[in-house]
XYZ file of N, CA and C in Angstrom:
465
model
N 110.247 114.360 91.981
C 109.572 113.700 93.072
C 108.151 113.321 92.627
N 107.682 112.209 93.124
C 106.337 111.731 92.807
C 105.357 112.425 93.751
N 104.374 113.098 93.190
C 103.406 113.850 93.980
C 102.206 112.960 94.306
N 101.999 112.629 95.596
C 100.858 111.790 95.958
C 99.509 112.375 95.531
N 99.386 113.697 95.533
C 98.118 114.303 95.114
C 97.853 114.073 93.622
N 98.904 114.046 92.824
C 98.731 113.730 91.402
C 98.293 112.280 91.230
N 98.815 111.400 92.066
C 98.402 110.002 91.999
C 96.922 109.860 92.371
N 96.497 110.581 93.409
C 95.081 110.556 93.798
C 94.219 111.086 92.651
N 94.646 112.165 92.016
C 93.905 112.712 90.879
C 93.808 111.683 89.751
N 94.873 110.958 89.525
C 94.860 109.905 88.507
C 93.843 108.825 88.867
N 93.781 108.474 90.142
C 92.799 107.480 90.594
C 91.386 107.930 90.236
N 91.083 109.179 90.552
C 89.731 109.687 90.268
C 89.445 109.710 88.765
N 90.456 110.008 87.955
C 90.267 109.969 86.507
C 89.940 108.553 86.045
N 90.593 107.590 86.653
C 90.370 106.200 86.260
C 88.956 105.714 86.587
N 88.384 106.207 87.671
C 87.068 105.702 88.084
C 85.897 106.560 87.627
N 86.177 107.754 87.140
C 85.071 108.621 86.729
C 85.313 109.157 85.328
N 85.082 108.337 84.396
C 85.294 108.703 83.000
C 83.986 109.270 82.459
N 83.806 110.567 82.669
C 82.560 111.257 82.300
C 82.213 111.038 80.830
N 80.934 110.770 80.613
C 80.449 110.637 79.248
C 80.759 109.307 78.596
N 81.376 108.396 79.339
C 81.691 107.093 78.759
C 81.033 106.003 79.596
N 81.234 104.806 79.179
C 80.721 103.656 79.930
C 81.428 103.571 81.279
N 80.951 102.696 82.102
C 81.580 102.483 83.408
C 83.054 102.132 83.215
N 83.879 102.463 84.205
C 85.312 102.140 84.094
C 85.515 100.631 83.923
N 86.533 100.284 83.208
C 86.846 98.869 83.009
C 87.408 98.282 84.306
N 87.429 96.968 84.361
C 88.030 96.298 85.521
C 89.511 96.675 85.635
N 90.170 96.805 84.502
C 91.581 97.191 84.513
C 91.754 98.583 85.128
N 90.847 99.509 84.804
C 90.915 100.852 85.386
C 90.700 100.803 86.897
N 89.743 100.000 87.336
C 89.481 99.878 88.775
C 90.685 99.271 89.495
N 91.264 98.247 88.908
C 92.454 97.621 89.513
C 93.610 98.623 89.578
N 93.816 99.364 88.502
C 94.905 100.348 88.466
C 94.661 101.444 89.496
N 93.412 101.857 89.679
C 93.089 102.914 90.645
C 93.398 102.470 92.068
N 93.068 101.233 92.409
C 93.377 100.722 93.752
C 94.881 100.688 93.951
N 95.596 100.186 92.973
C 97.052 100.121 93.067
C 97.649 101.515 93.214
N 97.164 102.444 92.440
C 97.685 103.815 92.472
C 97.345 104.505 93.788
N 96.185 104.203 94.360
C 95.824 104.770 95.672
C 96.827 104.321 96.732
N 97.181 103.042 96.697
C 98.199 102.561 97.640
C 99.520 103.296 97.411
N 99.908 103.439 96.168
C 101.191 104.093 95.892
C 101.194 105.565 96.297
N 100.058 106.212 96.316
C 100.000 107.592 96.819
C 100.390 107.617 98.299
N 99.887 106.649 99.059
C 100.223 106.550 100.486
C 101.690 106.150 100.643
N 102.127 105.195 99.858
C 103.517 104.728 99.911
C 104.490 105.879 99.643
N 104.233 106.657 98.599
C 105.148 107.742 98.254
C 105.084 108.886 99.268
N 103.966 109.053 99.937
C 103.888 110.029 101.029
C 104.883 109.648 102.117
N 104.888 108.377 102.485
C 105.801 107.901 103.527
C 107.253 107.947 103.053
N 107.506 107.520 101.838
C 108.878 107.512 101.324
C 109.472 108.920 101.299
N 108.701 109.900 100.855
C 109.197 111.281 100.792
C 109.430 111.841 102.192
N 108.522 111.545 103.110
C 108.706 112.019 104.487
C 109.969 111.411 105.093
N 110.139 110.116 104.923
C 111.322 109.453 105.462
C 112.599 110.082 104.910
N 112.630 110.306 103.617
C 113.823 110.887 102.992
C 114.079 112.298 103.514
N 113.041 113.083 103.626
C 113.208 114.442 104.126
C 113.690 114.484 105.558
N 113.181 113.586 106.389
C 113.562 113.564 107.802
C 114.980 113.045 108.005
N 115.373 112.062 107.221
C 116.680 111.430 107.430
C 117.785 112.119 106.633
N 117.544 112.402 105.373
C 118.588 112.983 104.521
C 118.462 114.491 104.384
N 117.308 115.041 104.742
C 117.085 116.471 104.548
C 116.701 116.749 103.107
N 116.340 117.987 102.831
C 115.930 118.323 101.466
C 117.111 118.252 100.493
N 116.854 117.784 99.282
C 117.936 117.722 98.297
C 118.334 119.128 97.840
N 119.553 119.535 98.181
C 120.022 120.880 97.845
C 121.273 120.878 96.985
N 121.881 119.723 96.858
C 123.088 119.594 96.044
C 123.093 118.191 95.463
N 124.064 117.892 94.636
C 124.168 116.557 94.062
C 124.318 115.515 95.172
N 125.143 115.825 96.165
C 125.376 114.895 97.264
C 124.108 114.676 98.098
N 123.454 115.756 98.483
C 122.248 115.605 99.298
C 121.101 115.006 98.484
N 121.077 115.249 97.183
C 120.062 114.635 96.325
C 120.242 113.126 96.275
N 121.484 112.688 96.195
C 121.745 111.250 96.186
C 121.363 110.616 97.515
N 121.664 111.305 98.617
C 121.291 110.786 99.935
C 119.774 110.702 100.064
N 119.079 111.756 99.639
C 117.623 111.789 99.714
C 117.024 110.629 98.909
N 117.524 110.445 97.689
C 116.999 109.375 96.838
C 117.260 108.003 97.445
N 118.419 107.830 98.044
C 118.745 106.524 98.640
C 117.792 106.184 99.780
N 117.504 107.159 100.630
C 116.559 106.924 101.727
C 115.163 106.693 101.160
N 114.762 107.496 100.203
C 113.444 107.375 99.570
C 113.236 105.958 99.047
N 114.235 105.444 98.363
C 114.116 104.136 97.713
C 114.302 102.973 98.680
N 114.675 103.263 99.912
C 114.915 102.202 100.906
C 113.613 101.647 101.483
N 112.515 102.362 101.339
C 111.252 101.903 101.903
C 110.833 100.598 101.230
N 110.709 99.560 102.031
C 110.332 98.236 101.556
C 108.890 97.954 101.977
N 108.075 97.544 101.042
C 106.648 97.336 101.296
C 106.398 96.384 102.476
N 106.985 95.217 102.417
C 106.731 94.207 103.442
C 107.268 94.588 104.812
N 108.491 95.081 104.847
C 109.077 95.503 106.122
C 108.229 96.590 106.760
N 107.864 97.586 105.977
C 107.054 98.682 106.508
C 105.734 98.150 107.044
N 105.058 97.320 106.276
C 103.769 96.752 106.709
C 103.920 95.988 108.024
N 104.880 95.080 108.064
C 105.059 94.244 109.254
C 105.448 95.058 110.484
N 106.353 95.992 110.312
C 106.808 96.782 111.453
C 105.744 97.774 111.921
N 105.038 98.386 111.003
C 103.984 99.323 111.408
C 102.864 98.590 112.136
N 102.586 97.393 111.727
C 101.537 96.596 112.381
C 101.840 96.408 113.871
N 103.115 96.318 114.228
C 103.482 96.036 115.620
C 103.429 97.269 116.524
N 103.318 98.462 115.947
C 103.356 99.683 116.779
C 102.083 100.517 116.686
N 101.029 99.960 116.130
C 99.795 100.731 115.955
C 99.303 101.351 117.258
N 99.409 100.627 118.361
C 98.885 101.129 119.645
C 99.706 102.292 120.193
N 100.899 102.506 119.665
C 101.758 103.595 120.140
C 101.506 104.906 119.397
N 100.744 104.847 118.332
C 100.559 106.012 117.474
C 99.347 106.834 117.886
N 99.390 108.101 117.519
C 98.228 108.977 117.700
C 97.099 108.472 116.803
N 95.874 108.957 116.989
C 94.794 108.542 116.077
C 95.121 108.789 114.601
N 95.723 109.951 114.284
C 96.097 110.214 112.885
C 97.206 109.278 112.423
N 98.168 109.005 113.288
C 99.252 108.090 112.941
C 98.744 106.676 112.738
N 97.829 106.258 113.610
C 97.246 104.927 113.475
C 96.429 104.835 112.182
N 95.661 105.881 111.878
C 94.874 105.887 110.636
C 95.798 105.736 109.427
N 96.896 106.493 109.414
C 97.822 106.400 108.294
C 98.410 104.994 108.196
N 98.917 104.470 109.312
C 99.568 103.158 109.292
C 98.584 102.053 108.913
N 97.378 102.081 109.480
C 96.372 101.063 109.124
C 96.006 101.154 107.638
N 95.898 102.360 107.143
C 95.581 102.535 105.721
C 96.711 101.994 104.859
N 97.957 102.285 105.232
C 99.113 101.755 104.508
C 99.014 100.233 104.439
N 98.750 99.604 105.583
C 98.666 98.144 105.672
C 97.493 97.619 104.843
N 96.322 98.202 105.045
C 95.119 97.718 104.361
C 95.192 97.909 102.852
N 95.642 99.095 102.428
C 95.723 99.346 100.986
C 96.792 98.482 100.321
N 97.829 98.143 101.066
C 98.836 97.264 100.488
C 98.213 95.904 100.160
N 97.385 95.401 101.062
C 96.692 94.144 100.797
C 95.747 94.253 99.612
N 95.007 95.353 99.542
C 94.095 95.561 98.415
C 94.856 95.711 97.104
N 96.000 96.386 97.156
C 96.819 96.534 95.943
C 97.304 95.176 95.464
N 97.767 94.348 96.390
C 98.253 93.026 95.995
C 97.128 92.202 95.371
N 95.934 92.310 95.949
C 94.790 91.606 95.388
C 94.460 92.140 93.987
N 94.413 93.455 93.862
C 94.078 94.071 92.567
C 95.130 93.759 91.509
N 96.387 93.738 91.911
C 97.466 93.525 90.947
C 97.702 92.048 90.599
N 97.432 91.145 91.557
C 97.873 89.764 91.356
C 96.793 88.700 91.406
N 95.589 89.025 91.880
C 94.545 88.007 91.985
C 93.563 88.141 90.816
N 93.679 87.278 89.830
C 92.806 87.409 88.660
C 91.338 87.133 88.985
N 91.065 86.488 90.113
C 89.691 86.170 90.488
C 89.089 87.172 91.468
N 89.853 88.164 91.856
C 89.347 89.171 92.795
C 88.197 89.932 92.149
N 87.166 90.157 92.939
C 86.028 90.945 92.474
C 86.288 92.392 92.873
N 86.426 93.248 91.902
C 86.741 94.659 92.130
C 85.516 95.478 91.751
N 84.925 96.160 92.732
C 83.738 96.961 92.435
C 84.095 98.446 92.376
N 83.255 99.175 91.700
C 83.448 100.622 91.590
C 83.396 101.267 92.975
N 82.424 100.895 93.783
C 82.288 101.530 95.104
C 83.464 101.193 96.017
N 83.943 99.947 95.980
C 85.113 99.594 96.788
C 86.342 100.363 96.325
N 86.458 100.577 95.041
C 87.596 101.317 94.497
C 87.550 102.772 94.946
N 86.382 103.395 94.848
C 86.242 104.788 95.295
C 86.525 104.891 96.790
N 86.053 103.925 97.567
C 86.339 103.923 99.004
C 87.839 103.841 99.268
N 88.542 103.039 98.487
C 90.000 102.916 98.645
C 90.702 104.234 98.340
N 90.245 104.911 97.317
C 90.843 106.208 96.955
C 90.590 107.224 98.066
N 89.368 107.267 98.555
C 89.026 108.205 99.635
C 89.802 107.887 100.902
N 90.007 106.611 101.183
C 90.795 106.205 102.342
C 92.239 106.680 102.199
N 92.808 106.510 101.023
C 94.177 106.979 100.777
C 94.268 108.481 100.959
N 93.303 109.179 100.416
C 93.289 110.642 100.517
C 93.207 111.092 101.974
N 92.355 110.447 102.768
C 92.223 110.839 104.176
C 93.466 110.464 104.977
N 94.111 109.358 104.626
C 95.341 108.956 105.320
C 96.472 109.945 105.041
N 96.565 110.407 103.819
C 97.593 111.392 103.468
C 97.345 112.690 104.226
N 96.091 113.096 104.330
C 95.752 114.308 105.092
C 96.075 114.106 106.574
N 95.793 112.931 107.110
C 96.098 112.641 108.515
C 97.604 112.675 108.750
N 98.367 112.135 107.807
C 99.829 112.117 107.945
C 100.385 113.539 107.993
N 99.798 114.419 107.224
C 100.256 115.819 107.203
C 100.058 116.499 108.559
N 99.165 115.953 109.385
C 98.891 116.536 110.703
C 99.818 115.998 111.793
N 100.640 115.007 111.487
C 101.492 114.395 112.502
C 102.635 115.316 112.892
N 103.051 115.189 114.128
C 104.223 115.925 114.596
C 105.468 115.344 113.922
N 106.520 116.124 113.897
C 107.771 115.621 113.339
C 108.262 114.424 114.147
N 108.061 114.464 115.452
C 108.486 113.352 116.308
C 107.796 112.048 115.897
N 106.489 112.112 115.665
C 105.776 110.906 115.280
C 106.158 110.459 113.874
N 106.399 111.390 112.965
C 106.847 111.014 111.617
C 108.227 110.364 111.681
N 109.088 110.832 112.590
C 110.403 110.195 112.761
C 110.248 108.763 113.282
N 109.348 108.592 114.247
C 109.083 107.261 114.789
C 108.594 106.331 113.679
N 107.670 106.804 112.881
C 107.137 106.009 111.771
C 108.238 105.724 110.749
N 109.110 106.692 110.514
C 110.228 106.472 109.588
C 111.127 105.345 110.092
N 111.487 105.394 111.369
C 112.349 104.352 111.931
C 111.672 102.986 111.844
N 110.391 102.946 112.150
C 109.660 101.676 112.106
C 109.540 101.152 110.676
N 109.327 102.029 109.732
C 109.084 101.585 108.361
C 110.360 101.236 107.610
N 111.497 101.773 108.047
C 112.725 101.573 107.295
C 113.666 100.508 107.869
N 113.617 100.323 109.168
C 114.654 99.504 109.810
C 114.114 98.163 110.268
N 114.947 97.140 110.098
C 114.583 95.795 110.580
C 114.464 95.807 112.095
N 113.534 95.016 112.587
C 113.355 94.883 114.031
C 114.350 93.839 114.544
N 114.865 94.048 115.741
C 115.779 93.074 116.365
C 115.296 92.731 117.733
C-alpha cells in the first residue's frame, strides 16, 4: 500500500535540501504533484477499506485493489465539487484540497510556463498534510458518503 505520510515526507525532502542550493524547478514541480498524490491515495485507501474491507486473503486483496484503483481523478473532482455544502468542515477541507491540489498538480506536471515558487510549493505540501489529518477525523458515515461521491458516476 502507498503510505500518504511517506509521500508527504518525500515532498519535504524535495523542497528542503539542506546544505545545497535552492531546490530545482523540477523538484518543486515533483513536490506539488506528490502532495496531490498523498491526498489522492488517502482517499483511494479509505474507499477500498470501506467498500472491500481489509485485504485478508487473495480474494479480498483483489477486491480491495480493484476498488482502490477505481478512483478516477476527474470524476472524483467533479462529483466532490457538487457536494461541498453537505460536508462537515473537515470533509469540506479535504474535498476542497483534493480539488485545488489536483489543479495545481496538473499545472505543475503539464504547464511548462507555470511559475512554481518555493513558498507556494511548501504551502501545497502543508495543505495536503492538513487535509489528510482532517480526513482522519471524519466519521465513517461521512467517509462512506465521500467514497460514493468520488467513485460513482452521477445520474
